[in-house]
Amino acid sequence: MSQTPRSASSGGSARAWRDALVTVVAGFAAMIAVAAAGLACAGAGDLPEGAFPHVLAAVVVMAAGGTVEVSGDAGLLAGADASLSVLPLSVSLAGALAAGYCFLRPLHNRAVAGPPELLGRAVPLVVLWLLALTGAAALARQDFGISTGDSTLGVIGELLDSAPKVGFRADVPATLLFGLVWILGLLLIALLVSRRAPLPAGLVRFHTAVRPAAFATTLLLLAYVAIGVVVGLVVAATQGDAGRTLAVVLLGLPNLVWIALTLGFGGAWEARVEGAFGLPMPPLLDEVLRDADGGPVDVASFAARDPRAWWLVVVAAVLLLATGVLAAVRSPAHVRPWQHALHLGAALALATLAVCLLSRVQAQYGLSLLGIGEVDALGGEVLLDPVLWRTVGLGLLWGAVAGFLGGLLARPLHRRGRVDEPAAVRRG
């Protein structure tokens, strides 16, 4: 019995560092693989001056919460302003799933763990993660020229030695700060979602209120991604330009489908689009966002052009109800419907807030952004910001309704005497 705490306590031990190294390698390998495939499909493999590895590093840095500064320069001819604030959520999700699974796997052996043990697991992981992120940030810098062809602008540029250039580099301090928030948030979510992961004894009593709703909400977001993958593959196979459609799937699919979730339950986004998208977008989305001109866009805006957009409401209603039932089934049978409403309402509101913060896009460019897309004009802007209070408030409301109805529908599904909670709670 005296050896058990020593073996379980992994702070600073070789085993904790080994597990942390496996987690970091798995997370970054997943992000690199998905980002490389997406960039290749987007045409970034043809970038000049050997820029592809640097672009790949920049995408991985952004996916891990880092900051990449984009700058443009047209020499004496003109300035080329550029800025970029977007999270490639397909890459982020791949890294989060891989790292989260590897972090939780060694812990799936008991219901309770002391804070020193969890801290001992987390600290090596955070240290190694930030070291890997620092390496990626050091590689994420490049300057290269943009060809203007045989146009008059190109001729003048050559005469004045003002060939347009675009460059980017990671902001290392900001990258480490936001990367720290990213990895700590991932570890917290992993512990909240997994019912088999241990918790400190003082927090086990919150299992019933937090974990079933957190798990069901996470599964809702993953269900939207799965649906988006199927739709993306069908579009790639049937409507041509498969490579660039796959680039959207591999780089920014959650950005689109999670926004679709918020639109489905009544949320709104302010949008402005000028110039060309860096990646292909559905024609309906392109038209609605361009017409918005900075105003709010909701499901009615899409339905005015195509009534089939109302299916977003139907899909959201069905999946949210299923989420409520799942959360209730994973909860103890004694939990009342109004408690399910409170738990799922809070979980969906927090998830909606995260989606709003992670899916926003702000890109202003004078020439090009990371070599993705062709430059048909020397200017453009893409802006997509949530109407925060409306969207989060409706997420809270829909979550509460789904939780209440799910609690009612799940009553016949509970087995007699079955209580879905940790052994430590049942004993206590």
CSV table of N, CA and C in Angstrom, one decimal, residues 82-233:
chain,number,residue,atom,x,y,z
A,82,ALA,N,-1.6,44.4,-44.4
A,82,ALA,CA,-2.1,43.1,-44.2
A,82,ALA,C,-2.2,42.8,-42.7
A,83,SER,N,-3.3,42.1,-42.4
A,83,SER,CA,-3.4,41.6,-41.0
A,83,SER,C,-4.2,40.3,-41.1
A,84,LEU,N,-4.1,39.4,-40.1
A,84,LEU,CA,-4.7,38.1,-40.1
A,84,LEU,C,-5.1,37.7,-38.7
A,85,SER,N,-6.3,37.4,-38.5
A,85,SER,CA,-6.8,36.9,-37.2
A,85,SER,C,-7.8,35.8,-37.5
A,86,VAL,N,-7.3,34.6,-37.6
A,86,VAL,CA,-8.2,33.4,-37.9
A,86,VAL,C,-7.6,32.2,-37.3
A,87,LEU,N,-8.4,31.3,-36.8
A,87,LEU,CA,-7.9,30.0,-36.2
A,87,LEU,C,-8.3,28.9,-37.2
A,88,PRO,N,-7.4,28.2,-37.7
A,88,PRO,CA,-7.7,27.0,-38.6
A,88,PRO,C,-8.2,25.9,-37.7
A,89,LEU,N,-9.5,25.8,-37.5
A,89,LEU,CA,-10.0,24.9,-36.4
A,89,LEU,C,-9.9,23.5,-36.8
A,90,SER,N,-9.9,23.1,-38.1
A,90,SER,CA,-9.7,21.7,-38.4
A,90,SER,C,-8.3,21.2,-37.9
A,91,VAL,N,-7.3,22.1,-38.0
A,91,VAL,CA,-6.0,21.7,-37.5
A,91,VAL,C,-6.0,21.7,-36.0
A,92,SER,N,-6.6,22.7,-35.4
A,92,SER,CA,-6.7,22.8,-33.9
A,92,SER,C,-7.4,21.5,-33.4
A,93,LEU,N,-8.5,21.1,-34.0
A,93,LEU,CA,-9.3,20.0,-33.5
A,93,LEU,C,-8.5,18.7,-33.6
A,94,ALA,N,-7.8,18.5,-34.7
A,94,ALA,CA,-7.0,17.3,-34.8
A,94,ALA,C,-5.9,17.2,-33.7
A,95,GLY,N,-5.2,18.4,-33.4
A,95,GLY,CA,-4.3,18.4,-32.4
A,95,GLY,C,-4.9,18.2,-31.0
A,96,ALA,N,-6.0,18.8,-30.8
A,96,ALA,CA,-6.7,18.7,-29.5
A,96,ALA,C,-7.2,17.2,-29.2
A,97,LEU,N,-7.7,16.6,-30.2
A,97,LEU,CA,-8.2,15.2,-30.0
A,97,LEU,C,-7.0,14.3,-29.7
A,98,ALA,N,-5.9,14.4,-30.5
A,98,ALA,CA,-4.8,13.6,-30.3
A,98,ALA,C,-4.1,13.8,-28.9
A,99,ALA,N,-3.9,15.1,-28.6
A,99,ALA,CA,-3.3,15.4,-27.3
A,99,ALA,C,-4.2,15.0,-26.1
A,100,GLY,N,-5.5,15.3,-26.3
A,100,GLY,CA,-6.4,15.0,-25.2
A,100,GLY,C,-6.5,13.5,-24.9
A,101,TYR,N,-6.5,12.7,-26.0
A,101,TYR,CA,-6.6,11.3,-25.8
A,101,TYR,C,-5.3,10.8,-25.1
A,102,CYS,N,-4.1,11.2,-25.5
A,102,CYS,CA,-2.9,10.7,-25.0
A,102,CYS,C,-2.7,11.2,-23.5
A,103,PHE,N,-3.2,12.4,-23.2
A,103,PHE,CA,-3.2,12.9,-21.8
A,103,PHE,C,-4.0,12.1,-20.9
A,104,LEU,N,-5.2,11.7,-21.3
A,104,LEU,CA,-6.2,11.0,-20.5
A,104,LEU,C,-5.9,9.5,-20.3
A,105,ARG,N,-5.3,8.9,-21.3
A,105,ARG,CA,-5.1,7.5,-21.3
A,105,ARG,C,-4.4,6.9,-20.1
A,106,PRO,N,-3.3,7.5,-19.6
A,106,PRO,CA,-2.7,6.9,-18.4
A,106,PRO,C,-3.5,7.2,-17.2
A,107,LEU,N,-4.5,8.0,-17.2
A,107,LEU,CA,-5.2,8.3,-16.0
A,107,LEU,C,-6.5,7.5,-15.8
A,108,HIS,N,-6.8,6.7,-16.8
A,108,HIS,CA,-8.1,5.9,-16.8
A,108,HIS,C,-8.0,4.7,-15.9
A,109,ASN,N,-7.7,4.9,-14.6
A,109,ASN,CA,-7.6,3.7,-13.8
A,109,ASN,C,-8.3,3.9,-12.4
A,110,ARG,N,-8.8,5.1,-12.1
A,110,ARG,CA,-9.4,5.3,-10.8
A,110,ARG,C,-10.3,6.6,-10.9
A,111,ALA,N,-11.1,6.8,-9.9
A,111,ALA,CA,-12.0,7.9,-9.9
A,111,ALA,C,-11.4,9.1,-9.3
A,112,VAL,N,-10.5,9.0,-8.4
A,112,VAL,CA,-10.0,10.1,-7.6
A,112,VAL,C,-8.5,10.2,-7.8
A,113,ALA,N,-8.0,11.4,-7.9
A,113,ALA,CA,-6.5,11.6,-7.9
A,113,ALA,C,-6.3,12.9,-7.2
A,114,GLY,N,-5.2,13.0,-6.5
A,114,GLY,CA,-4.9,14.2,-5.7
A,114,GLY,C,-4.4,15.3,-6.6
A,115,PRO,N,-4.5,16.5,-6.2
A,115,PRO,CA,-4.0,17.6,-7.0
A,115,PRO,C,-2.6,17.5,-7.3
A,116,PRO,N,-1.7,17.1,-6.4
A,116,PRO,CA,-0.3,16.9,-6.8
A,116,PRO,C,0.0,16.0,-8.0
A,117,GLU,N,-0.8,14.9,-8.0
A,117,GLU,CA,-0.6,14.0,-9.2
A,117,GLU,C,-1.1,14.7,-10.5
A,118,LEU,N,-2.2,15.3,-10.5
A,118,LEU,CA,-2.7,16.0,-11.7
A,118,LEU,C,-1.8,17.1,-12.1
A,119,LEU,N,-1.3,17.8,-11.1
A,119,LEU,CA,-0.3,18.9,-11.4
A,119,LEU,C,1.0,18.3,-12.0
A,120,GLY,N,1.4,17.2,-11.4
A,120,GLY,CA,2.6,16.5,-11.9
A,120,GLY,C,2.5,16.0,-13.3
A,121,ARG,N,1.3,15.7,-13.7
A,121,ARG,CA,1.0,15.3,-15.1
A,121,ARG,C,1.0,16.5,-16.0
A,122,ALA,N,0.4,17.6,-15.5
A,122,ALA,CA,0.2,18.7,-16.4
A,122,ALA,C,1.4,19.5,-16.6
A,123,VAL,N,2.2,19.7,-15.6
A,123,VAL,CA,3.4,20.6,-15.7
A,123,VAL,C,4.4,20.1,-16.8
A,124,PRO,N,4.8,18.8,-16.8
A,124,PRO,CA,5.7,18.4,-17.9
A,124,PRO,C,5.1,18.6,-19.3
A,125,LEU,N,3.8,18.3,-19.4
A,125,LEU,CA,3.1,18.5,-20.7
A,125,LEU,C,3.1,19.9,-21.1
A,126,VAL,N,2.8,20.8,-20.2
A,126,VAL,CA,2.8,22.3,-20.6
A,126,VAL,C,4.2,22.7,-21.0
A,127,VAL,N,5.2,22.3,-20.2
A,127,VAL,CA,6.6,22.7,-20.5
A,127,VAL,C,7.0,22.3,-21.9
A,128,LEU,N,6.8,21.0,-22.2
A,128,LEU,CA,7.2,20.4,-23.5
A,128,LEU,C,6.3,21.0,-24.6
A,129,TRP,N,5.0,21.3,-24.4
A,129,TRP,CA,4.2,21.9,-25.4
A,129,TRP,C,4.7,23.3,-25.8
A,130,LEU,N,5.0,24.1,-24.8
A,130,LEU,CA,5.5,25.4,-25.1
A,130,LEU,C,6.9,25.4,-25.8
A,131,LEU,N,7.7,24.4,-25.4
A,131,LEU,CA,9.0,24.3,-26.1
A,131,LEU,C,8.7,23.9,-27.6
A,132,ALA,N,7.8,23.0,-27.9
A,132,ALA,CA,7.5,22.7,-29.3
A,132,ALA,C,6.9,23.8,-30.0
A,133,LEU,N,6.1,24.6,-29.3
A,133,LEU,CA,5.4,25.7,-29.9
A,133,LEU,C,6.5,26.8,-30.2
A,134,THR,N,7.5,27.0,-29.3
A,134,THR,CA,8.5,27.9,-29.6
A,134,THR,C,9.3,27.5,-30.9
A,135,GLY,N,9.6,26.3,-31.0
A,135,GLY,CA,10.3,25.8,-32.2
A,135,GLY,C,9.5,26.1,-33.5
A,136,ALA,N,8.1,25.8,-33.4
A,136,ALA,CA,7.3,26.1,-34.6
A,136,ALA,C,7.3,27.6,-34.8
A,137,ALA,N,7.2,28.4,-33.8
A,137,ALA,CA,7.2,29.9,-34.0
A,137,ALA,C,8.5,30.4,-34.6
A,138,ALA,N,9.6,29.8,-34.2
A,138,ALA,CA,10.9,30.2,-34.8
A,138,ALA,C,10.9,29.9,-36.3
A,139,LEU,N,10.2,28.9,-36.7
A,139,LEU,CA,10.2,28.5,-38.2
A,139,LEU,C,9.2,29.3,-38.9
A,140,ALA,N,8.2,29.8,-38.2
A,140,ALA,CA,7.0,30.5,-38.9
A,140,ALA,C,7.4,31.9,-39.2
A,141,ARG,N,8.3,32.1,-40.2
A,141,ARG,CA,8.6,33.5,-40.7
A,141,ARG,C,9.1,33.3,-42.1
A,142,GLN,N,8.7,34.2,-43.0
A,142,GLN,CA,9.0,34.1,-44.4
A,142,GLN,C,8.7,35.4,-45.0
A,143,ASP,N,9.5,35.9,-46.0
A,143,ASP,CA,9.2,37.0,-46.9
A,143,ASP,C,9.4,36.5,-48.3
A,144,PHE,N,8.4,36.8,-49.1
A,144,PHE,CA,8.5,36.4,-50.5
A,144,PHE,C,7.8,37.3,-51.4
A,145,GLY,N,8.2,37.4,-52.7
A,145,GLY,CA,7.6,38.4,-53.6
A,145,GLY,C,6.3,37.8,-54.2
A,146,ILE,N,5.5,38.7,-54.6
A,146,ILE,CA,4.2,38.4,-55.3
A,146,ILE,C,4.3,38.8,-56.8
A,147,SER,N,4.2,37.9,-57.7
A,147,SER,CA,4.3,38.3,-59.1
A,147,SER,C,3.1,39.0,-59.6
A,148,THR,N,3.3,40.1,-60.3
A,148,THR,CA,2.1,40.9,-60.9
A,148,THR,C,2.0,40.6,-62.4
A,149,GLY,N,2.9,39.7,-62.9
A,149,GLY,CA,2.7,39.4,-64.3
A,149,GLY,C,3.2,40.5,-65.2
A,150,ASP,N,2.6,40.5,-66.4
A,150,ASP,CA,2.9,41.5,-67.4
A,150,ASP,C,2.1,42.7,-67.4
A,151,SER,N,1.4,42.9,-66.2
A,151,SER,CA,0.5,44.1,-66.1
A,151,SER,C,1.3,45.4,-66.1
A,152,THR,N,0.6,46.5,-66.3
A,152,THR,CA,1.2,47.8,-66.2
A,152,THR,C,1.8,48.0,-64.8
A,153,LEU,N,1.1,47.6,-63.8
A,153,LEU,CA,1.6,47.7,-62.4
A,153,LEU,C,2.9,46.9,-62.3
A,154,GLY,N,3.0,45.7,-62.9
A,154,GLY,CA,4.2,45.0,-62.8
A,154,GLY,C,5.4,45.7,-63.5
A,155,VAL,N,5.1,46.3,-64.6
A,155,VAL,CA,6.2,47.0,-65.3
A,155,VAL,C,6.7,48.2,-64.5
A,156,ILE,N,5.8,48.9,-64.0
A,156,ILE,CA,6.1,50.1,-63.2
A,156,ILE,C,6.9,49.6,-61.9
A,157,GLY,N,6.4,48.5,-61.4
A,157,GLY,CA,7.1,48.0,-60.2
A,157,GLY,C,8.5,47.6,-60.4
A,158,GLU,N,8.8,47.0,-61.6
A,158,GLU,CA,10.2,46.7,-61.9
A,158,GLU,C,11.0,47.9,-62.1
A,159,LEU,N,10.5,48.9,-62.8
A,159,LEU,CA,11.3,50.1,-63.0
A,159,LEU,C,11.6,50.9,-61.7
A,160,LEU,N,10.7,50.8,-60.8
A,160,LEU,CA,10.9,51.6,-59.5
A,160,LEU,C,11.4,50.7,-58.4
A,161,ASP,N,11.8,49.4,-58.8
A,161,ASP,CA,12.3,48.5,-57.8
A,161,ASP,C,11.3,48.4,-56.6
A,162,SER,N,10.0,48.2,-56.9
A,162,SER,CA,9.0,48.1,-55.9
A,162,SER,C,8.1,46.9,-56.1
A,163,ALA,N,8.7,45.8,-56.4
A,163,ALA,CA,7.9,44.5,-56.5
A,163,ALA,C,7.2,44.2,-55.2
A,164,PRO,N,5.9,43.9,-55.3
A,164,PRO,CA,5.2,43.6,-54.1
A,164,PRO,C,5.7,42.4,-53.3
A,165,LYS,N,5.8,42.5,-52.0
A,165,LYS,CA,6.2,41.4,-51.2
A,165,LYS,C,5.2,41.3,-50.0
A,166,VAL,N,5.1,40.0,-49.6
A,166,VAL,CA,4.3,39.7,-48.4
A,166,VAL,C,5.1,38.9,-47.5
A,167,GLY,N,5.0,39.1,-46.2
A,167,GLY,CA,5.7,38.4,-45.3
A,167,GLY,C,4.9,38.1,-44.0
A,168,PHE,N,5.4,37.1,-43.3
A,168,PHE,CA,4.7,36.8,-42.0
A,168,PHE,C,5.7,36.3,-41.0
A,169,ARG,N,5.5,36.5,-39.8
A,169,ARG,CA,6.3,35.9,-38.7
A,169,ARG,C,5.5,35.8,-37.4
A,170,ALA,N,5.8,34.8,-36.7
A,170,ALA,CA,5.1,34.6,-35.4
A,170,ALA,C,5.6,35.6,-34.4
A,171,ASP,N,4.6,36.1,-33.6
A,171,ASP,CA,4.9,36.9,-32.5
A,171,ASP,C,5.1,36.0,-31.3
A,172,VAL,N,6.4,35.7,-31.0
A,172,VAL,CA,6.8,34.7,-30.0
A,172,VAL,C,6.2,34.9,-28.6
A,173,PRO,N,6.3,36.1,-28.0
A,173,PRO,CA,5.7,36.3,-26.7
A,173,PRO,C,4.2,36.0,-26.7
A,174,ALA,N,3.5,36.6,-27.7
A,174,ALA,CA,2.1,36.4,-27.7
A,174,ALA,C,1.7,35.0,-28.0
A,175,THR,N,2.5,34.3,-28.8
A,175,THR,CA,2.3,32.9,-29.1
A,175,THR,C,2.4,32.0,-27.9
A,176,LEU,N,3.4,32.3,-27.1
A,176,LEU,CA,3.6,31.5,-25.9
A,176,LEU,C,2.5,31.8,-24.8
A,177,LEU,N,2.1,33.0,-24.7
A,177,LEU,CA,1.0,33.4,-23.8
A,177,LEU,C,-0.3,32.7,-24.2
A,178,PHE,N,-0.7,32.9,-25.5
A,178,PHE,CA,-2.0,32.3,-25.9
A,178,PHE,C,-1.9,30.8,-26.1
A,179,GLY,N,-0.7,30.3,-26.4
A,179,GLY,CA,-0.4,28.8,-26.4
A,179,GLY,C,-0.6,28.2,-25.1
A,180,LEU,N,-0.2,28.9,-24.0
A,180,LEU,CA,-0.3,28.4,-22.7
A,180,LEU,C,-1.8,28.4,-22.3
A,181,VAL,N,-2.6,29.4,-22.7
A,181,VAL,CA,-4.0,29.4,-22.4
A,181,VAL,C,-4.7,28.2,-23.2
A,182,TRP,N,-4.2,28.0,-24.4
A,182,TRP,CA,-4.8,26.9,-25.3
A,182,TRP,C,-4.6,25.5,-24.7
A,183,ILE,N,-3.3,25.2,-24.2
A,183,ILE,CA,-3.1,23.9,-23.7
A,183,ILE,C,-3.7,23.7,-22.3
A,184,LEU,N,-3.7,24.7,-21.5
A,184,LEU,CA,-4.4,24.6,-20.2
A,184,LEU,C,-5.9,24.4,-20.4
A,185,GLY,N,-6.5,25.2,-21.4
A,185,GLY,CA,-7.9,25.0,-21.7
A,185,GLY,C,-8.2,23.6,-22.2
A,186,LEU,N,-7.3,23.0,-23.0
A,186,LEU,CA,-7.5,21.7,-23.5
A,186,LEU,C,-7.5,20.7,-22.4
A,187,LEU,N,-6.5,20.8,-21.4
A,187,LEU,CA,-6.5,19.8,-20.3
A,187,LEU,C,-7.7,19.9,-19.4
A,188,LEU,N,-8.2,21.2,-19.2
A,188,LEU,CA,-9.4,21.3,-18.4
A,188,LEU,C,-10.6,20.7,-19.1
A,189,ILE,N,-10.8,20.9,-20.4
A,189,ILE,CA,-11.9,20.4,-21.1
A,189,ILE,C,-11.8,18.8,-21.1
A,190,ALA,N,-10.6,18.3,-21.3
A,190,ALA,CA,-10.4,16.8,-21.3
A,190,ALA,C,-10.9,16.2,-20.0
A,191,LEU,N,-10.5,16.9,-18.9
A,191,LEU,CA,-10.9,16.4,-17.6
A,191,LEU,C,-12.4,16.5,-17.3
A,192,LEU,N,-13.0,17.6,-17.9
A,192,LEU,CA,-14.4,17.8,-17.7
A,192,LEU,C,-15.3,16.8,-18.6
A,193,VAL,N,-14.8,16.4,-19.7
A,193,VAL,CA,-15.5,15.6,-20.7
A,193,VAL,C,-15.5,14.2,-20.3
A,194,SER,N,-14.3,13.7,-19.9
A,194,SER,CA,-14.1,12.2,-19.7
A,194,SER,C,-14.6,11.9,-18.3
A,195,ARG,N,-15.6,10.9,-18.3
A,195,ARG,CA,-16.1,10.5,-17.0
A,195,ARG,C,-15.2,9.5,-16.3
A,196,ARG,N,-14.2,9.0,-17.0
A,196,ARG,CA,-13.3,8.0,-16.5
A,196,ARG,C,-12.0,8.6,-15.9
A,197,ALA,N,-11.8,9.9,-16.2
A,197,ALA,CA,-10.6,10.6,-15.7
A,197,ALA,C,-10.8,10.9,-14.3
A,198,PRO,N,-9.8,10.8,-13.5
A,198,PRO,CA,-9.9,11.1,-12.1
A,198,PRO,C,-10.0,12.6,-11.8
A,199,LEU,N,-10.6,12.9,-10.6
A,199,LEU,CA,-10.7,14.2,-10.2
A,199,LEU,C,-10.2,14.3,-8.7
A,200,PRO,N,-9.8,15.5,-8.2
A,200,PRO,CA,-9.5,15.6,-6.8
A,200,PRO,C,-10.7,15.3,-6.0
A,201,ALA,N,-10.6,14.7,-4.8
A,201,ALA,CA,-11.7,14.3,-4.0
A,201,ALA,C,-12.7,15.4,-3.8
A,202,GLY,N,-12.2,16.6,-3.6
A,202,GLY,CA,-13.1,17.7,-3.3
A,202,GLY,C,-13.9,18.1,-4.5
A,203,LEU,N,-13.6,17.7,-5.7
A,203,LEU,CA,-14.3,18.1,-6.9
A,203,LEU,C,-15.2,17.0,-7.4
A,204,VAL,N,-15.1,15.8,-6.9
A,204,VAL,CA,-15.9,14.6,-7.4
A,204,VAL,C,-17.4,14.9,-7.3
A,205,ARG,N,-17.8,15.6,-6.3
A,205,ARG,CA,-19.2,15.9,-6.1
A,205,ARG,C,-19.8,16.7,-7.3
A,206,PHE,N,-19.0,17.4,-8.0
A,206,PHE,CA,-19.5,18.1,-9.2
A,206,PHE,C,-19.6,17.3,-10.4
A,207,HIS,N,-19.2,16.0,-10.3
A,207,HIS,CA,-19.3,15.2,-11.5
A,207,HIS,C,-20.7,15.2,-12.2
A,208,THR,N,-21.7,15.0,-11.4
A,208,THR,CA,-23.1,14.9,-11.9
A,208,THR,C,-23.5,16.1,-12.6
A,209,ALA,N,-23.1,17.3,-12.1
A,209,ALA,CA,-23.6,18.6,-12.7
A,209,ALA,C,-22.8,18.9,-13.9
A,210,VAL,N,-21.5,18.5,-14.0
A,210,VAL,CA,-20.7,19.0,-15.1
A,210,VAL,C,-20.4,18.0,-16.2
A,211,ARG,N,-20.0,16.8,-15.9
A,211,ARG,CA,-19.5,15.9,-16.9
A,211,ARG,C,-20.5,15.4,-17.9
A,212,PRO,N,-21.7,15.0,-17.5
A,212,PRO,CA,-22.6,14.6,-18.6
A,212,PRO,C,-23.0,15.7,-19.6
A,213,ALA,N,-23.2,16.9,-19.1
A,213,ALA,CA,-23.5,18.0,-20.0
A,213,ALA,C,-22.3,18.4,-20.9
A,214,ALA,N,-21.2,18.4,-20.3
A,214,ALA,CA,-19.9,18.7,-21.0
A,214,ALA,C,-19.7,17.7,-22.1
A,215,PHE,N,-19.8,16.4,-21.8
A,215,PHE,CA,-19.6,15.3,-22.8
A,215,PHE,C,-20.6,15.5,-23.9
A,216,ALA,N,-21.9,15.6,-23.6
A,216,ALA,CA,-22.9,15.7,-24.6
A,216,ALA,C,-22.7,16.9,-25.5
A,217,THR,N,-22.3,18.1,-24.9
A,217,THR,CA,-22.1,19.2,-25.8
A,217,THR,C,-20.9,19.1,-26.7
A,218,THR,N,-19.8,18.4,-26.2
A,218,THR,CA,-18.7,18.2,-27.0
A,218,THR,C,-19.1,17.2,-28.1
A,219,LEU,N,-19.9,16.2,-27.9
A,219,LEU,CA,-20.3,15.3,-28.9
A,219,LEU,C,-21.1,16.0,-29.9
A,220,LEU,N,-22.0,17.0,-29.5
A,220,LEU,CA,-22.7,17.8,-30.5
A,220,LEU,C,-21.8,18.5,-31.4
A,221,LEU,N,-20.8,19.2,-30.9
A,221,LEU,CA,-19.8,19.9,-31.8
A,221,LEU,C,-19.2,18.9,-32.8
A,222,LEU,N,-18.8,17.7,-32.3
A,222,LEU,CA,-18.1,16.8,-33.1
A,222,LEU,C,-19.1,16.2,-34.2
A,223,ALA,N,-20.4,16.1,-33.8
A,223,ALA,CA,-21.4,15.6,-34.8
A,223,ALA,C,-21.5,16.6,-35.9
A,224,TYR,N,-21.5,17.9,-35.6
A,224,TYR,CA,-21.5,18.9,-36.7
A,224,TYR,C,-20.3,18.7,-37.6
A,225,VAL,N,-19.1,18.5,-37.0
A,225,VAL,CA,-17.9,18.3,-37.8
A,225,VAL,C,-18.1,17.1,-38.7
A,226,ALA,N,-18.6,16.0,-38.1
A,226,ALA,CA,-18.7,14.8,-38.9
A,226,ALA,C,-19.7,15.0,-40.1
A,227,ILE,N,-20.8,15.7,-39.8
A,227,ILE,CA,-21.8,16.0,-40.9
A,227,ILE,C,-21.1,16.8,-42.0
A,228,GLY,N,-20.3,17.8,-41.5
A,228,GLY,CA,-19.6,18.7,-42.5
A,228,GLY,C,-18.6,17.9,-43.3
A,229,VAL,N,-17.9,16.9,-42.7
A,229,VAL,CA,-17.0,16.1,-43.5
A,229,VAL,C,-17.7,15.3,-44.6
A,230,VAL,N,-18.8,14.7,-44.3
A,230,VAL,CA,-19.6,14.0,-45.3
A,230,VAL,C,-20.0,14.9,-46.4
A,231,VAL,N,-20.6,16.1,-46.0
A,231,VAL,CA,-21.0,17.0,-47.1
A,231,VAL,C,-19.9,17.5,-47.9
A,232,GLY,N,-18.7,17.8,-47.3
A,232,GLY,CA,-17.5,18.2,-48.0
A,232,GLY,C,-17.0,17.2,-49.0
A,233,LEU,N,-17.0,15.9,-48.6
A,233,LEU,CA,-16.6,14.9,-49.5
A,233,LEU,C,-17.5,14.7,-50.6
